[in-house]
Every structure is written in structure tokens, then in C-alpha cells.
Tab-separated table of C-alpha atoms and ligand atoms in Angstrom:
chain	number	residue	atom	x	y	z
A	152	UNK	CA	-33.223	246.602	-76.694
A	153	UNK	CA	-29.886	247.791	-78.034
A	154	UNK	CA	-27.767	244.913	-79.384
A	155	UNK	CA	-24.179	244.702	-78.220
A	156	UNK	CA	-21.361	245.461	-80.657
A	157	UNK	CA	-21.256	242.161	-82.492
A	158	UNK	CA	-20.904	243.983	-85.800
A	159	UNK	CA	-17.357	244.908	-84.747
A	160	UNK	CA	-16.569	241.206	-84.592
A	161	UNK	CA	-18.325	240.263	-87.844
A	162	UNK	CA	-16.049	238.742	-90.443
A	163	UNK	CA	-16.200	241.556	-93.004
A	164	UNK	CA	-14.346	240.672	-96.211
A	165	UNK	CA	-13.549	242.255	-99.543
A	166	UNK	CA	-12.624	240.714	-102.844
A	167	UNK	CA	-9.898	242.975	-104.176
A	168	UNK	CA	-9.425	241.404	-107.571
A	169	UNK	CA	-13.059	240.711	-108.312
A	170	UNK	CA	-13.778	243.818	-110.311
A	171	UNK	CA	-16.714	244.864	-108.118
A	172	UNK	CA	-16.211	248.382	-106.749
A	173	UNK	CA	-15.205	248.413	-103.092
A	174	UNK	CA	-18.085	250.625	-101.947
A	175	UNK	CA	-20.473	248.159	-103.629
A	176	UNK	CA	-18.889	245.240	-101.810
A	177	UNK	CA	-19.209	246.985	-98.434
A	178	UNK	CA	-22.847	247.716	-99.211
A	179	UNK	CA	-23.523	244.090	-100.241
A	180	UNK	CA	-21.816	242.670	-97.162
A	181	UNK	CA	-23.816	244.760	-94.729
A	182	UNK	CA	-27.055	244.131	-96.589
A	183	UNK	CA	-26.533	240.392	-96.592
A	184	UNK	CA	-25.580	240.384	-92.892
A	185	UNK	CA	-28.828	242.235	-92.151
A	186	UNK	CA	-31.001	240.098	-94.404
A	187	UNK	CA	-29.636	236.810	-93.092
A	188	UNK	CA	-30.384	237.907	-89.544
A	189	UNK	CA	-26.703	237.635	-88.572
A	190	UNK	CA	-26.906	241.243	-87.405
A	191	UNK	CA	-30.111	241.853	-85.530
A	192	UNK	CA	-32.202	245.035	-85.662
A	193	UNK	CA	-30.710	247.659	-83.381
A	194	UNK	CA	-27.135	246.420	-83.824
A	195	UNK	CA	-24.640	249.249	-84.043
A	196	UNK	CA	-22.453	249.137	-87.138
A	197	UNK	CA	-18.763	249.983	-86.855
A	198	UNK	CA	-18.090	253.671	-87.448
A	199	UNK	CA	-17.125	254.446	-91.036
A	200	UNK	CA	-13.618	255.178	-89.829
A	201	UNK	CA	-13.325	251.828	-88.008
A	202	UNK	CA	-14.817	249.887	-90.915
A	203	UNK	CA	-12.489	251.582	-93.378
A	204	UNK	CA	-9.510	250.808	-91.247
A	205	UNK	CA	-10.564	247.159	-90.735
A	206	UNK	CA	-11.084	246.645	-94.464
A	207	UNK	CA	-8.160	248.801	-95.498
A	208	UNK	CA	-10.254	250.887	-97.858
A	209	UNK	CA	-10.770	254.606	-98.169
A	210	UNK	CA	-13.273	255.966	-95.680
A	211	UNK	CA	-15.210	257.490	-98.581
A	212	UNK	CA	-16.069	253.981	-99.854
A	213	UNK	CA	-17.616	253.053	-96.526
A	214	UNK	CA	-19.464	256.365	-96.268
A	215	UNK	CA	-20.912	255.823	-99.757
A	216	UNK	CA	-22.019	252.275	-98.857
A	217	UNK	CA	-23.625	253.412	-95.590
A	218	UNK	CA	-25.466	256.195	-97.410
A	219	UNK	CA	-26.883	253.717	-99.890
A	220	UNK	CA	-28.002	251.379	-97.064
A	221	UNK	CA	-29.534	254.349	-95.292
A	222	UNK	CA	-31.439	255.384	-98.387
A	223	UNK	CA	-32.803	251.861	-98.789
A	224	UNK	CA	-33.813	251.618	-95.137
A	225	UNK	CA	-31.525	248.763	-94.088
A	226	UNK	CA	-29.837	250.956	-91.544
A	227	UNK	CA	-30.737	254.109	-89.689
A	228	UNK	CA	-28.575	256.921	-88.431
A	229	UNK	CA	-28.986	258.235	-84.948
A	230	UNK	CA	-27.636	261.656	-84.615
A	231	UNK	CA	-24.365	261.692	-82.763
A	232	UNK	CA	-24.445	258.038	-81.860
A	233	UNK	CA	-23.786	256.178	-85.096
A	234	UNK	CA	-25.382	253.881	-87.646
A	235	UNK	CA	-27.657	251.026	-86.595
A	236	UNK	CA	-29.417	248.131	-88.293
A	237	UNK	CA	-32.984	249.421	-88.717
A	238	UNK	CA	-35.253	248.504	-85.862
A	239	UNK	CA	-38.240	247.786	-88.114
A	240	UNK	CA	-37.499	245.609	-91.073
A	241	UNK	CA	-40.715	243.618	-91.212
A	242	UNK	CA	-39.867	241.468	-94.192
A	243	UNK	CA	-36.628	240.161	-92.722
A	244	UNK	CA	-36.379	236.419	-92.729
A	245	UNK	CA	-35.981	235.026	-89.188
A	246	UNK	CA	-32.591	233.605	-88.374
A	247	UNK	CA	-32.682	229.895	-88.942
A	248	UNK	CA	-33.859	228.132	-85.802
A	249	UNK	CA	-32.030	225.095	-84.642
A	250	UNK	CA	-34.259	222.077	-84.837
A	251	UNK	CA	-34.614	220.346	-81.495
A	252	UNK	CA	-33.113	216.879	-81.463
A	253	UNK	CA	-35.844	214.346	-82.027
A	254	UNK	CA	-34.690	212.098	-79.219
A	255	UNK	CA	-32.803	212.901	-76.041
A	256	UNK	CA	-29.280	211.547	-76.153
A	257	UNK	CA	-28.851	208.821	-73.564
A	258	UNK	CA	-25.946	209.640	-71.253
A	259	UNK	CA	-23.235	206.989	-71.296
A	260	UNK	CA	-22.097	207.455	-67.731
A	261	UNK	CA	-25.379	206.804	-65.934
A	262	UNK	CA	-28.913	205.765	-66.728
A	263	UNK	CA	-30.986	208.834	-67.608
A	264	UNK	CA	-33.418	207.892	-64.833
A	265	UNK	CA	-30.751	208.466	-62.225
A	266	UNK	CA	-31.556	212.150	-61.980
A	267	UNK	CA	-35.253	212.683	-61.382
A	268	UNK	CA	-34.118	215.267	-58.843
A	269	UNK	CA	-32.575	217.475	-61.491
A	270	UNK	CA	-35.970	218.469	-62.663
A	271	UNK	CA	-36.990	219.429	-59.177
A	272	UNK	CA	-33.724	221.162	-58.467
A	273	UNK	CA	-34.357	223.620	-61.257
A	274	UNK	CA	-37.456	224.835	-59.471
A	275	UNK	CA	-35.331	225.983	-56.572
A	276	UNK	CA	-35.354	229.483	-57.946
A	277	UNK	CA	-39.059	229.467	-57.404
A	278	UNK	CA	-40.106	231.928	-54.741
A	279	UNK	CA	-43.137	230.039	-53.511
A	280	UNK	CA	-43.377	228.788	-49.968
A	281	UNK	CA	-42.083	226.265	-48.810
A	282	UNK	CA	-39.406	225.753	-51.404
A	283	UNK	CA	-36.150	224.565	-49.850
A	284	UNK	CA	-32.644	225.903	-50.155
A	285	UNK	CA	-33.635	229.568	-50.265
A	286	UNK	CA	-32.073	232.222	-48.100
A	287	UNK	CA	-33.037	235.748	-47.129
A	288	UNK	CA	-30.681	238.694	-47.071
A	289	UNK	CA	-31.725	241.697	-45.046
A	290	UNK	CA	-31.175	245.310	-46.071
A	291	UNK	CA	-28.017	245.636	-43.973
A	292	UNK	CA	-26.325	242.689	-45.618
A	293	UNK	CA	-27.404	243.847	-49.065
A	294	UNK	CA	-26.035	247.305	-48.489
A	295	UNK	CA	-22.738	246.049	-47.098
A	296	UNK	CA	-22.439	243.484	-49.866
A	297	UNK	CA	-22.912	246.174	-52.507
A	298	UNK	CA	-20.378	248.457	-50.883
A	299	UNK	CA	-17.742	245.762	-50.558
A	300	UNK	CA	-18.350	244.560	-54.115
A	301	UNK	CA	-17.929	248.080	-55.482
A	302	UNK	CA	-14.751	248.504	-53.497
A	303	UNK	CA	-13.394	245.151	-54.683
A	304	UNK	CA	-14.151	246.059	-58.296
A	305	UNK	CA	-12.452	249.432	-57.921
A	306	UNK	CA	-9.329	247.871	-56.493
A	307	UNK	CA	-9.051	245.009	-58.980
A	308	UNK	CA	-5.362	244.416	-59.509
A	309	UNK	CA	-3.167	242.160	-61.562
A	310	UNK	CA	-3.597	239.338	-59.038
A	311	UNK	CA	-7.372	239.397	-59.422
A	312	UNK	CA	-7.273	239.392	-63.184
A	313	UNK	CA	-4.783	236.606	-63.711
A	314	UNK	CA	-4.566	232.970	-62.749
A	315	UNK	CA	-4.084	232.442	-59.062
A	316	UNK	CA	-3.951	229.785	-56.371
A	317	UNK	CA	-6.293	226.860	-57.197
A	318	UNK	CA	-7.034	226.560	-53.468
A	319	UNK	CA	-8.434	230.082	-53.349
A	320	UNK	CA	-7.459	233.403	-51.792
A	321	UNK	CA	-5.415	232.959	-48.658
A	322	UNK	CA	-7.272	235.855	-46.965
A	323	UNK	CA	-10.559	233.996	-47.332
A	324	UNK	CA	-9.050	230.691	-46.239
A	325	UNK	CA	-7.605	232.350	-43.126
A	326	UNK	CA	-10.969	233.903	-42.315
A	327	UNK	CA	-12.723	230.582	-42.778
A	328	UNK	CA	-10.058	228.765	-40.753
A	329	UNK	CA	-10.588	231.109	-37.780
A	330	UNK	CA	-14.360	230.800	-38.063
A	331	UNK	CA	-14.313	227.005	-38.334
A	332	UNK	CA	-11.961	226.582	-35.400
A	333	UNK	CA	-13.952	228.881	-33.173
A	334	UNK	CA	-17.465	227.823	-34.117
A	335	UNK	CA	-17.222	224.256	-35.429
A	336	UNK	CA	-14.131	223.042	-33.534
A	337	UNK	CA	-12.591	222.118	-36.870
A	338	UNK	CA	-8.845	221.578	-36.571
A	339	UNK	CA	-6.988	222.915	-39.549
A	340	UNK	CA	-4.307	225.042	-41.027
A	341	UNK	CA	-5.697	227.520	-43.597
A	342	UNK	CA	-3.518	225.797	-46.192
A	343	UNK	CA	-5.718	222.716	-45.825
A	344	UNK	CA	-8.763	224.705	-46.876
A	345	UNK	CA	-9.682	224.510	-50.547
A	346	UNK	CA	-12.268	226.958	-51.828
A	347	UNK	CA	-14.826	225.338	-54.122
A	348	UNK	CA	-17.993	226.397	-55.885
A	349	UNK	CA	-20.004	224.855	-53.049
A	350	UNK	CA	-20.841	221.512	-51.551
A	351	UNK	CA	-21.643	219.933	-54.871
A	352	UNK	CA	-18.241	220.776	-56.254
A	353	UNK	CA	-16.408	219.692	-53.100
A	354	UNK	CA	-18.191	216.321	-53.130
A	355	UNK	CA	-17.310	215.880	-56.775
A	356	UNK	CA	-13.624	216.476	-56.096
A	357	UNK	CA	-13.700	214.107	-53.117
A	358	UNK	CA	-15.303	211.420	-55.268
A	359	UNK	CA	-12.655	211.797	-57.974
A	360	UNK	CA	-9.859	211.623	-55.451
A	361	UNK	CA	-11.138	208.737	-53.357
A	362	UNK	CA	-13.112	206.430	-55.592
A	363	UNK	CA	-12.659	204.170	-58.562
A	364	UNK	CA	-15.607	202.827	-60.552
A	365	UNK	CA	-17.272	200.010	-58.644
A	366	UNK	CA	-16.108	201.173	-55.197
A	367	UNK	CA	-18.699	200.829	-52.478
A	368	UNK	CA	-19.701	203.889	-50.483
A	369	UNK	CA	-22.043	204.427	-47.558
A	370	UNK	CA	-24.800	206.960	-48.095
A	371	UNK	CA	-27.526	207.853	-45.638
A	372	UNK	CA	-30.990	206.378	-46.176
A	373	UNK	CA	-32.968	208.599	-46.450
A	374	UNK	CA	-30.317	210.938	-47.813
A	375	UNK	CA	-29.350	213.809	-50.023
A	376	UNK	CA	-30.264	212.795	-53.583
A	377	UNK	CA	-27.580	214.826	-55.305
A	378	UNK	CA	-24.805	213.001	-53.453
A	379	UNK	CA	-26.315	209.703	-54.536
A	380	UNK	CA	-26.601	210.910	-58.134
A	381	UNK	CA	-23.013	212.176	-58.134
A	382	UNK	CA	-21.776	208.796	-56.961
A	383	UNK	CA	-23.668	207.069	-59.763
A	384	UNK	CA	-22.179	209.508	-62.219
A	385	UNK	CA	-18.719	208.395	-61.072
A	386	UNK	CA	-19.815	204.757	-61.385
A	387	UNK	CA	-19.276	204.186	-57.682
A	388	UNK	CA	-21.675	201.924	-55.805
A	389	UNK	CA	-23.642	203.867	-53.194
A	390	UNK	CA	-24.919	201.539	-50.460
A	391	UNK	CA	-27.865	203.012	-48.559
A	392	UNK	CA	-27.367	202.757	-44.782
A	393	UNK	CA	-30.430	203.371	-42.605
A	394	UNK	CA	-30.758	206.413	-40.379
A	395	UNK	CA	-32.542	206.238	-37.013
A	396	UNK	CA	-33.126	208.742	-34.219
A	397	UNK	CA	-29.370	208.793	-33.503
A	398	UNK	CA	-28.278	209.252	-37.106
A	399	UNK	CA	-26.656	206.811	-39.501
A	400	UNK	CA	-26.686	203.252	-38.111
A	401	UNK	CA	-22.986	202.421	-38.235
A	402	UNK	CA	-23.596	198.831	-37.274
A	403	UNK	CA	-25.832	198.373	-40.320
A	404	UNK	CA	-23.132	199.924	-42.496
A	405	UNK	CA	-20.576	197.471	-41.179
A	406	UNK	CA	-22.915	194.632	-42.042
A	407	UNK	CA	-23.937	195.901	-45.506
A	408	UNK	CA	-20.601	197.132	-46.802
A	409	UNK	CA	-17.764	196.646	-44.324
A	410	UNK	CA	-15.089	197.451	-46.875
A	411	UNK	CA	-16.646	200.611	-48.278
A	412	UNK	CA	-14.085	203.218	-49.306
A	413	UNK	CA	-15.999	206.161	-47.896
A	414	UNK	CA	-19.077	207.351	-46.024
A	415	UNK	CA	-20.966	210.491	-47.053
A	416	UNK	CA	-22.788	211.896	-44.030
A	417	UNK	CA	-24.583	215.006	-42.749
A	418	UNK	CA	-23.844	214.636	-39.020
A	419	UNK	CA	-24.947	217.988	-37.619
A	420	UNK	CA	-28.326	217.975	-39.367
A	421	UNK	CA	-29.134	214.805	-41.225
A	422	UNK	CA	-30.695	215.415	-44.635
A	423	UNK	CA	-33.688	215.345	-44.685
A	424	UNK	CA	-34.670	214.159	-41.176
A	425	UNK	CA	-32.767	216.816	-39.206
A	426	UNK	CA	-31.428	214.243	-36.722
A	427	UNK	CA	-28.042	215.072	-35.154
A	428	UNK	CA	-25.564	212.209	-35.094
A	429	UNK	CA	-25.032	211.290	-31.426
A	430	UNK	CA	-21.580	211.315	-29.866
A	431	UNK	CA	-21.631	207.529	-29.499
A	432	UNK	CA	-22.332	207.101	-33.208
A	433	UNK	CA	-19.711	209.674	-34.151
A	434	UNK	CA	-17.063	207.744	-32.285
A	435	UNK	CA	-18.297	204.506	-33.816
A	436	UNK	CA	-18.133	205.952	-37.312
A	437	UNK	CA	-14.625	207.276	-36.782
A	438	UNK	CA	-13.516	203.946	-35.351
A	439	UNK	CA	-14.853	202.128	-38.406
A	440	UNK	CA	-13.070	204.532	-40.750
A	441	UNK	CA	-9.806	204.156	-38.846
A	442	UNK	CA	-9.999	200.364	-38.774
A	443	UNK	CA	-11.004	199.946	-42.409
A	444	UNK	CA	-8.958	202.760	-43.945
A	445	UNK	CA	-12.103	204.504	-45.213
A	446	UNK	CA	-12.690	208.248	-45.429
A	447	UNK	CA	-15.672	210.181	-44.134
A	448	UNK	CA	-17.062	213.123	-46.051
A	449	UNK	CA	-18.778	215.394	-43.560
A	450	UNK	CA	-21.326	217.680	-45.215
A	451	UNK	CA	-21.862	220.354	-42.563
A	452	UNK	CA	-24.466	222.357	-44.494
A	453	UNK	CA	-26.561	224.867	-42.499
A	454	UNK	CA	-24.433	224.473	-39.352
A	455	UNK	CA	-24.440	228.285	-39.129
A	456	UNK	CA	-28.130	228.231	-38.337
A	457	UNK	CA	-28.388	226.495	-34.993
A	458	UNK	CA	-31.318	227.698	-32.902
A	459	UNK	CA	-31.313	225.654	-29.743
A	460	UNK	CA	-29.553	222.787	-28.036
A	461	UNK	CA	-25.822	222.534	-27.578
A	462	UNK	CA	-24.085	222.486	-30.957
A	463	UNK	CA	-22.263	219.246	-31.521
A	464	UNK	CA	-18.739	219.977	-32.621
A	465	UNK	CA	-17.798	218.800	-36.072
A	466	UNK	CA	-16.846	215.204	-36.703
A	467	UNK	CA	-13.616	216.507	-38.188
A	468	UNK	CA	-12.709	218.002	-34.811
A	469	UNK	CA	-12.969	214.586	-33.147
A	470	UNK	CA	-10.910	212.841	-35.783
A	471	UNK	CA	-7.410	211.865	-34.619
A	472	UNK	CA	-6.500	209.998	-37.778
A	473	UNK	CA	-7.092	212.427	-40.640
A	474	UNK	CA	-9.936	210.375	-42.043
A	475	UNK	CA	-12.471	213.206	-42.447
A	476	UNK	CA	-12.944	215.629	-45.321
A	477	UNK	CA	-15.018	218.462	-43.904
A	478	UNK	CA	-17.252	220.266	-46.416
A	479	UNK	CA	-19.018	223.558	-45.775
A	480	UNK	CA	-20.925	225.990	-47.923
A	481	UNK	CA	-21.334	229.746	-48.123
A	482	UNK	CA	-24.235	229.214	-50.495
A	483	UNK	CA	-26.500	228.600	-47.518
A	484	UNK	CA	-24.855	230.978	-45.064
A	485	UNK	CA	-25.161	233.801	-47.631
A	486	UNK	CA	-27.023	232.988	-50.853
A	487	UNK	CA	-27.052	230.043	-53.285
A	488	UNK	CA	-26.152	232.120	-56.342
A	489	UNK	CA	-22.824	232.977	-54.712
A	490	UNK	CA	-21.437	229.519	-55.564
A	491	UNK	CA	-18.682	229.436	-52.984
A	492	UNK	CA	-17.937	226.715	-50.488
A	493	UNK	CA	-14.904	224.986	-49.049
A	494	UNK	CA	-13.379	221.692	-48.073
A	495	UNK	CA	-10.963	221.079	-45.218
A	496	UNK	CA	-8.785	218.322	-46.537
A	497	UNK	CA	-6.485	215.917	-44.608
A	498	UNK	CA	-2.839	216.612	-45.368
A	499	UNK	CA	-2.333	213.218	-46.996
A	500	UNK	CA	-5.090	213.891	-49.530
A	501	UNK	CA	-4.319	217.525	-50.138
A	502	UNK	CA	-2.018	217.246	-53.204
A	503	UNK	CA	-4.469	214.941	-55.009
A	504	UNK	CA	-7.429	217.094	-54.013
A	505	UNK	CA	-5.810	220.310	-55.224
A	506	UNK	CA	-4.706	218.671	-58.484
A	507	UNK	CA	-8.228	217.439	-59.179
A	508	UNK	CA	-9.642	220.854	-58.394
A	509	UNK	CA	-7.118	222.467	-60.699
A	510	UNK	CA	-7.926	220.100	-63.550
A	511	UNK	CA	-11.662	220.679	-63.176
A	512	UNK	CA	-11.764	224.469	-63.270
A	513	UNK	CA	-8.348	225.783	-62.313
A	514	UNK	CA	-9.403	228.086	-59.489
A	515	UNK	CA	-12.338	229.857	-57.895
A	516	UNK	CA	-13.255	233.304	-59.235
A	517	UNK	CA	-11.269	235.930	-57.379
A	518	UNK	CA	-13.692	238.827	-57.095
A	519	UNK	CA	-16.365	237.179	-54.957
A	520	UNK	CA	-13.764	235.555	-52.768
A	521	UNK	CA	-12.290	238.957	-52.045
A	522	UNK	CA	-15.730	240.293	-51.141
A	523	UNK	CA	-16.465	237.418	-48.773
A	524	UNK	CA	-13.015	237.691	-47.193
A	525	UNK	CA	-13.626	241.368	-46.471
A	526	UNK	CA	-17.183	240.629	-45.313
A	527	UNK	CA	-15.756	238.200	-42.767
A	528	UNK	CA	-12.823	240.302	-41.688
A	529	UNK	CA	-14.978	243.329	-40.943
A	530	UNK	CA	-17.309	241.255	-38.759
A	531	UNK	CA	-20.284	241.373	-41.114
A	532	UNK	CA	-20.430	237.609	-41.562
A	533	UNK	CA	-20.849	236.952	-37.840
A	534	UNK	CA	-23.446	239.734	-37.566
A	535	UNK	CA	-25.304	238.434	-40.615
A	536	UNK	CA	-25.429	234.927	-39.190
A	537	UNK	CA	-26.692	236.256	-35.835
A	538	UNK	CA	-29.475	238.263	-37.482
A	539	UNK	CA	-30.502	235.502	-39.880
A	540	UNK	CA	-30.489	232.953	-37.093
A	541	UNK	CA	-32.993	235.078	-35.224
A	542	UNK	CA	-35.106	235.610	-38.331
A	543	UNK	CA	-35.069	231.982	-39.445
A	544	UNK	CA	-35.914	230.870	-35.909
A	545	UNK	CA	-39.007	233.066	-35.951
A	546	UNK	CA	-39.957	231.719	-39.373
A	547	UNK	CA	-39.450	228.137	-38.207
A	548	UNK	CA	-41.615	228.761	-35.160
A	549	UNK	CA	-44.363	230.440	-37.196
A	550	UNK	CA	-44.484	227.505	-39.589
A	551	UNK	CA	-44.442	224.843	-36.883
A	552	UNK	CA	-47.035	226.642	-34.757
A	553	UNK	CA	-49.451	227.217	-37.640
A	554	UNK	CA	-49.256	223.626	-38.874
A	555	UNK	CA	-49.565	222.191	-35.384
A	556	UNK	CA	-52.489	224.443	-34.495
A	557	UNK	CA	-54.390	223.681	-37.660
A	558	UNK	CA	-53.488	220.109	-38.559
A	559	UNK	CA	-52.322	218.405	-35.366
A	560	UNK	CA	-54.548	215.428	-36.148
A	561	UNK	CA	-52.816	214.800	-39.477
A	562	UNK	CA	-49.274	216.031	-38.964
A	563	UNK	CA	-46.484	215.388	-36.478
A	564	UNK	CA	-44.320	218.463	-36.873
A	565	UNK	CA	-40.693	218.085	-35.831
A	566	UNK	CA	-39.134	221.365	-34.837
A	567	UNK	CA	-35.444	221.152	-35.791
A	568	UNK	CA	-32.660	222.652	-33.684
A	569	UNK	CA	-30.835	223.630	-36.847
A	570	UNK	CA	-31.246	224.240	-40.525
A	571	UNK	CA	-33.516	225.813	-43.060
A	572	UNK	CA	-36.309	223.270	-43.326
A	573	UNK	CA	-38.513	221.177	-41.088
A	574	UNK	CA	-40.196	217.839	-41.584
A	575	UNK	CA	-43.883	217.307	-40.843
A	576	UNK	CA	-44.576	213.570	-40.727
A	577	UNK	CA	-47.953	212.398	-41.936
A	578	UNK	CA	-50.208	210.564	-39.551
A	579	UNK	CA	-52.707	207.928	-40.613
A	580	UNK	CA	-51.055	206.515	-43.720
A	581	UNK	CA	-51.546	209.408	-46.159
A	582	UNK	CA	-49.206	209.347	-49.178
A	583	UNK	CA	-46.777	212.261	-49.082
A	584	UNK	CA	-46.416	212.271	-52.883
A	585	UNK	CA	-50.156	212.848	-53.259
A	586	UNK	CA	-50.045	215.783	-50.888
A	587	UNK	CA	-46.995	217.099	-52.726
A	588	UNK	CA	-48.963	217.038	-55.988
A	589	UNK	CA	-52.107	218.576	-54.469
A	590	UNK	CA	-50.042	221.321	-52.825
A	591	UNK	CA	-48.302	222.028	-56.119
A	592	UNK	CA	-51.704	222.566	-57.754
A	593	UNK	CA	-52.591	224.946	-54.936
A	594	UNK	CA	-49.401	226.949	-55.499
A	595	UNK	CA	-47.488	225.577	-52.521
A	596	UNK	CA	-44.154	223.777	-52.805
A	597	UNK	CA	-43.588	220.813	-50.503
A	598	UNK	CA	-41.233	217.881	-50.969
A	599	UNK	CA	-42.389	214.353	-50.210
A	600	UNK	CA	-39.616	212.857	-48.116
A	601	UNK	CA	-40.406	209.328	-49.269
A	602	UNK	CA	-38.472	210.361	-52.388
A	603	UNK	CA	-35.262	210.485	-50.370
A	604	UNK	CA	-35.462	206.863	-49.229
A	605	UNK	CA	-33.634	204.101	-51.098
A	606	UNK	CA	-33.867	200.716	-49.352
A	607	UNK	CA	-35.286	201.647	-45.945
A	608	UNK	CA	-39.109	201.687	-45.627
A	609	UNK	CA	-40.129	205.324	-46.024
A	610	UNK	CA	-41.814	207.265	-43.271
A	611	UNK	CA	-44.105	209.603	-45.206
A	612	UNK	CA	-43.599	213.255	-44.454
A	613	UNK	CA	-43.278	216.692	-45.962
A	614	UNK	CA	-40.091	218.674	-46.135
A	615	UNK	CA	-40.856	222.371	-45.834
A	616	UNK	CA	-38.314	225.138	-46.303
A	617	UNK	CA	-38.843	228.083	-43.975
A	618	UNK	CA	-35.651	230.093	-44.505
A	619	UNK	CA	-36.606	231.754	-47.761
A	620	UNK	CA	-39.884	233.405	-46.766
A	621	UNK	CA	-40.889	236.125	-44.358
A	622	UNK	CA	-43.213	235.242	-41.514
A	623	UNK	CA	-46.054	237.174	-43.170
A	624	UNK	CA	-45.963	234.768	-46.103
A	625	UNK	CA	-45.388	231.638	-44.056
A	626	UNK	CA	-48.452	231.902	-41.836
A	627	UNK	CA	-51.151	232.127	-44.554
A	628	UNK	CA	-49.384	229.538	-46.738
A	629	UNK	CA	-49.125	227.124	-43.801
A	630	UNK	CA	-52.817	227.652	-43.069
A	631	UNK	CA	-53.647	226.883	-46.691
A	632	UNK	CA	-51.495	223.743	-46.591
A	633	UNK	CA	-53.133	222.604	-43.356
A	634	UNK	CA	-56.592	223.065	-44.892
A	635	UNK	CA	-55.533	221.032	-47.888
A	636	UNK	CA	-54.181	218.234	-45.698
A	637	UNK	CA	-57.295	218.223	-43.507
A	638	UNK	CA	-59.277	217.711	-46.695
B	2120	LIG	C1	-27.448	218.141	-47.755
B	2120	LIG	C2	-27.042	219.393	-48.478
B	2120	LIG	N1	-25.740	219.727	-48.517
B	2120	LIG	C3	-25.329	220.846	-49.151
B	2120	LIG	C4	-26.201	221.693	-49.782
B	2120	LIG	C5	-25.677	222.948	-50.420
B	2120	LIG	O1	-25.179	222.726	-51.671
B	2120	LIG	P1	-24.339	223.834	-52.479
B	2120	LIG	O2	-23.289	224.379	-51.564
B	2120	LIG	O3	-23.761	223.063	-53.624
B	2120	LIG	O4	-25.301	224.890	-52.904
B	2120	LIG	C6	-27.540	221.379	-49.789
B	2120	LIG	C7	-28.484	222.238	-50.531
B	2120	LIG	O5	-29.645	221.971	-50.714
B	2120	LIG	C8	-27.981	220.222	-49.107
B	2120	LIG	O6	-29.281	219.933	-49.042
């Protein structure tokens, strides 16, 4: 592989009063850079003209040095394209390798054990069924995405290259505002929308704005482990509140931590159970927040992918008191590597929220925002969601049907109305972690949902992502999983 032009940035130096001829010094510098491994084989050297100008010496001195290096085999000339560090210098010493630290450094903010999920999260790139959090993009979206990206690159202007609004591009915020009002009944002015790198980032900002170390916070039990871990990182005190068939049990929250500063919830599709928070509970939750002065952080992930049943409007849309921060993500609607999401922030919190966002990373990257804005404006986003909804629904059905047909005696499969994963509860007291491990050995990724419980007694089950895999892959993998579970 050709090395990039690091030689142009190398700190070439000459000693003018040292008595050593200049050509000799150039020769010695290059040779030592090659021998020390600082310049790797294949690296292009600066042209003799550029080197001479950088060192303020006659070009002839550089030419003489290069010729000597060439003769000795340190560098090679490629006709018409320049001088390169020789590709085969077998006796070169390897660049010194950094020694790994002998012991991991214990983080000061949180106990190291707080993040067992990090390890698992890194496997999310894995393309094996039934890994969660994966999305599919069909050929139409890919093609459109490429076209719009090329166009955005071609029309990069001063605004795209410089610092800009920490809240994000107004075109994208307007597009999102229209979408959220129409589809999620979110009530907002586009100026209340802050573009983030995704849910994770939005939650982090909310935590910084709302919480001081030691503050109590409601989290769902079972719940999303990264929210819990983020709260620990901020030294807040997450209090697990049980979830039942109607969603988070507000009454239990009032008993456990009546004066909590905030509640982090996933009302449209509880993570990981998939339960939708009922209207009665929504009103109860809002009433608690109003009475106690708490805020609710509504994580509305995967709301784009609703397959059946009337969609429940967002909690934010029911809120008369500006107590809800609504958080959405494009990383699920499009693809996780995009790293774009948004928060709809109550007016009273907006200045603090924008300041925190600015201090963390100034602003979102402009190019991808411009692409998404265009993607939305031209109607591709809505069409993409419609097509993916159909595809994911078929994948969900194929998974549920195969598991139910083959392992009905061992699994109670819940078919969710929304989302990108389903939960198959285990019948007969099997341990979900054991099945998780056995499946892993068989090349299948499942997540034991007992891992997502904190204080509530776990109901063992398997969380299976269906969004990232075509039907043709899902059916045989589900059959293999069923066989494994049947023993
Ligand atoms: C509950 C929940 N919220 C949000 C997200 C999306 O996070 P992000 O937008 O940071 O990729 C996920 C992804 O797995 C999730 O499970």
C-alpha cells in the first residue's frame, strides 16, 4: 500500500555551521528517517525541488543526496512519479512498539464494572443474526444517498467549511420539525430542535443540563443499559422503577424516589420489552413531573418502524407544561454509522442545552446534515421509511413464525407492533444467559434480557434483532436457534 505524504511533514533539519557538506546532511537525514522506521517503505519523498526549497539549499545538493540513497537501495525511483522509500528493506528495524500498560487504569468517575455492556456494544458491527441495532438500506436508498452526497460535496461552500450553528442546520431542523409534528404529534418550533450525534449524545447533554452528582433519577427496570451507565458516569443515582404490561409503574416510582429530578423512559416501545406506555400511565407520569418539577426524557427510538396498532402520539405532544425533552435518532431510521439524532428541548432549557452542546463538540458536522435535509425534502426519507417498514415487518414475521413453529413448547414469542427486535420469553425456567452462550458458540447472536434487569426479578427471555438481516438469513438461523433451544 502506498503511504500518504508524511515525508512532506517530516521535520527535516540542516546544521549550517557544522562543517558537514549539505548534500551529506540531506543524505544522512533521509537514511536515518528510513532506518528508524519513521518513514515507512513506500513513502513518497518530497520532490528534490520541494526539499531544496524547504531546506533552503541548492537543488543540486538534494539531487546528489537522493542519488546516493538510490545507489545504496534506501530509496527507489519510479519513473515519472517520484522517489519512494524502498518497498523491500528486509533488515530494517521495526518501529518501536508501545508496550501495553501492565494494568488497566481504573476510571475515577465510575467503577470499571459499570460498563459490562461496552464489551457487547462493540460487537454491534457484527453481521450475524440476530444482532440488534442493525439496519438495512435497499438499493434505492443507497443510490439516492450516493447521489445526494456527491451533490453536497460538489456544492460545499464557506458555510459548510466553517463553524456554524451549534443547534445544526436550520434546513434539517425544519424538515425534522415538519416530520415530528405530522407523524409523532410533537409540538415544536424548529428552533427548539438541537441536532446531536444520536440518542447517546442527546441523553448526555440532558444529563449535564438537568442533574448534579447524587441526584436521583427514574430509569426503567428492565431498561436500556447505556442510559443507566451514562447516569453513573455523571454520578447521578439511577433508581430502577419496574415496568409491567402498561409500561413504567409510575406509582412505584413515586414510592421509591418521589423527588427524583428526572425520568428516562422509552414510552412508544419500552426497551427491551416492547411494551407501549398506556395513555393512563402517560398522563400519570406527566402529572408527577408537573407536581414535582421533574423532567421526562422521552427516548422515541424506532418510532419510525410501527407495523400495526394505532401509533400512540409522543409524550411530548401531550405535555402542557414543557416538562419533556423528546429525543429521536436518525441512526435507526437510516443507519447507525450516520451518527445523527436530535432533541426537542423545552424553551426554558434551551439556552443551557445549547451551551452544553456547544462546549462538548461545538456543532454537528455539516455535510451529512445537508444530505439528510435534502433526503427529507425530496421525499426520500418518507419513502425509505415506508419501504423499510414493509421489509422489517416481513422479517419480524419470518422470525416469529419460525421460532413459534419450531419451539412453541420452549418459547413464548411476543410479536411487537414496533421496533427492530422481538423478545422470545423462555418457558420452563431455562436460563437465558446459558442459551445466549450456547447460541454464541453456534454462531448466533442473542441477548439474554435478564441482563437488562436491575432490582426487579428478571423474566428470562431472548432479545433478537430482526431488522438487520434479510428473510433468507433469518429463517435458517431461527431454525438453528430453535433446535438449540429444544436441546
Ligand atoms: C433504547 C435505545 N435508544 C436509542 C438507541 C439509539 O442510539 P443512538 O442514536 O445513539 O445510535 C438505541 C440503540 O440501540 C436504543 O436501544
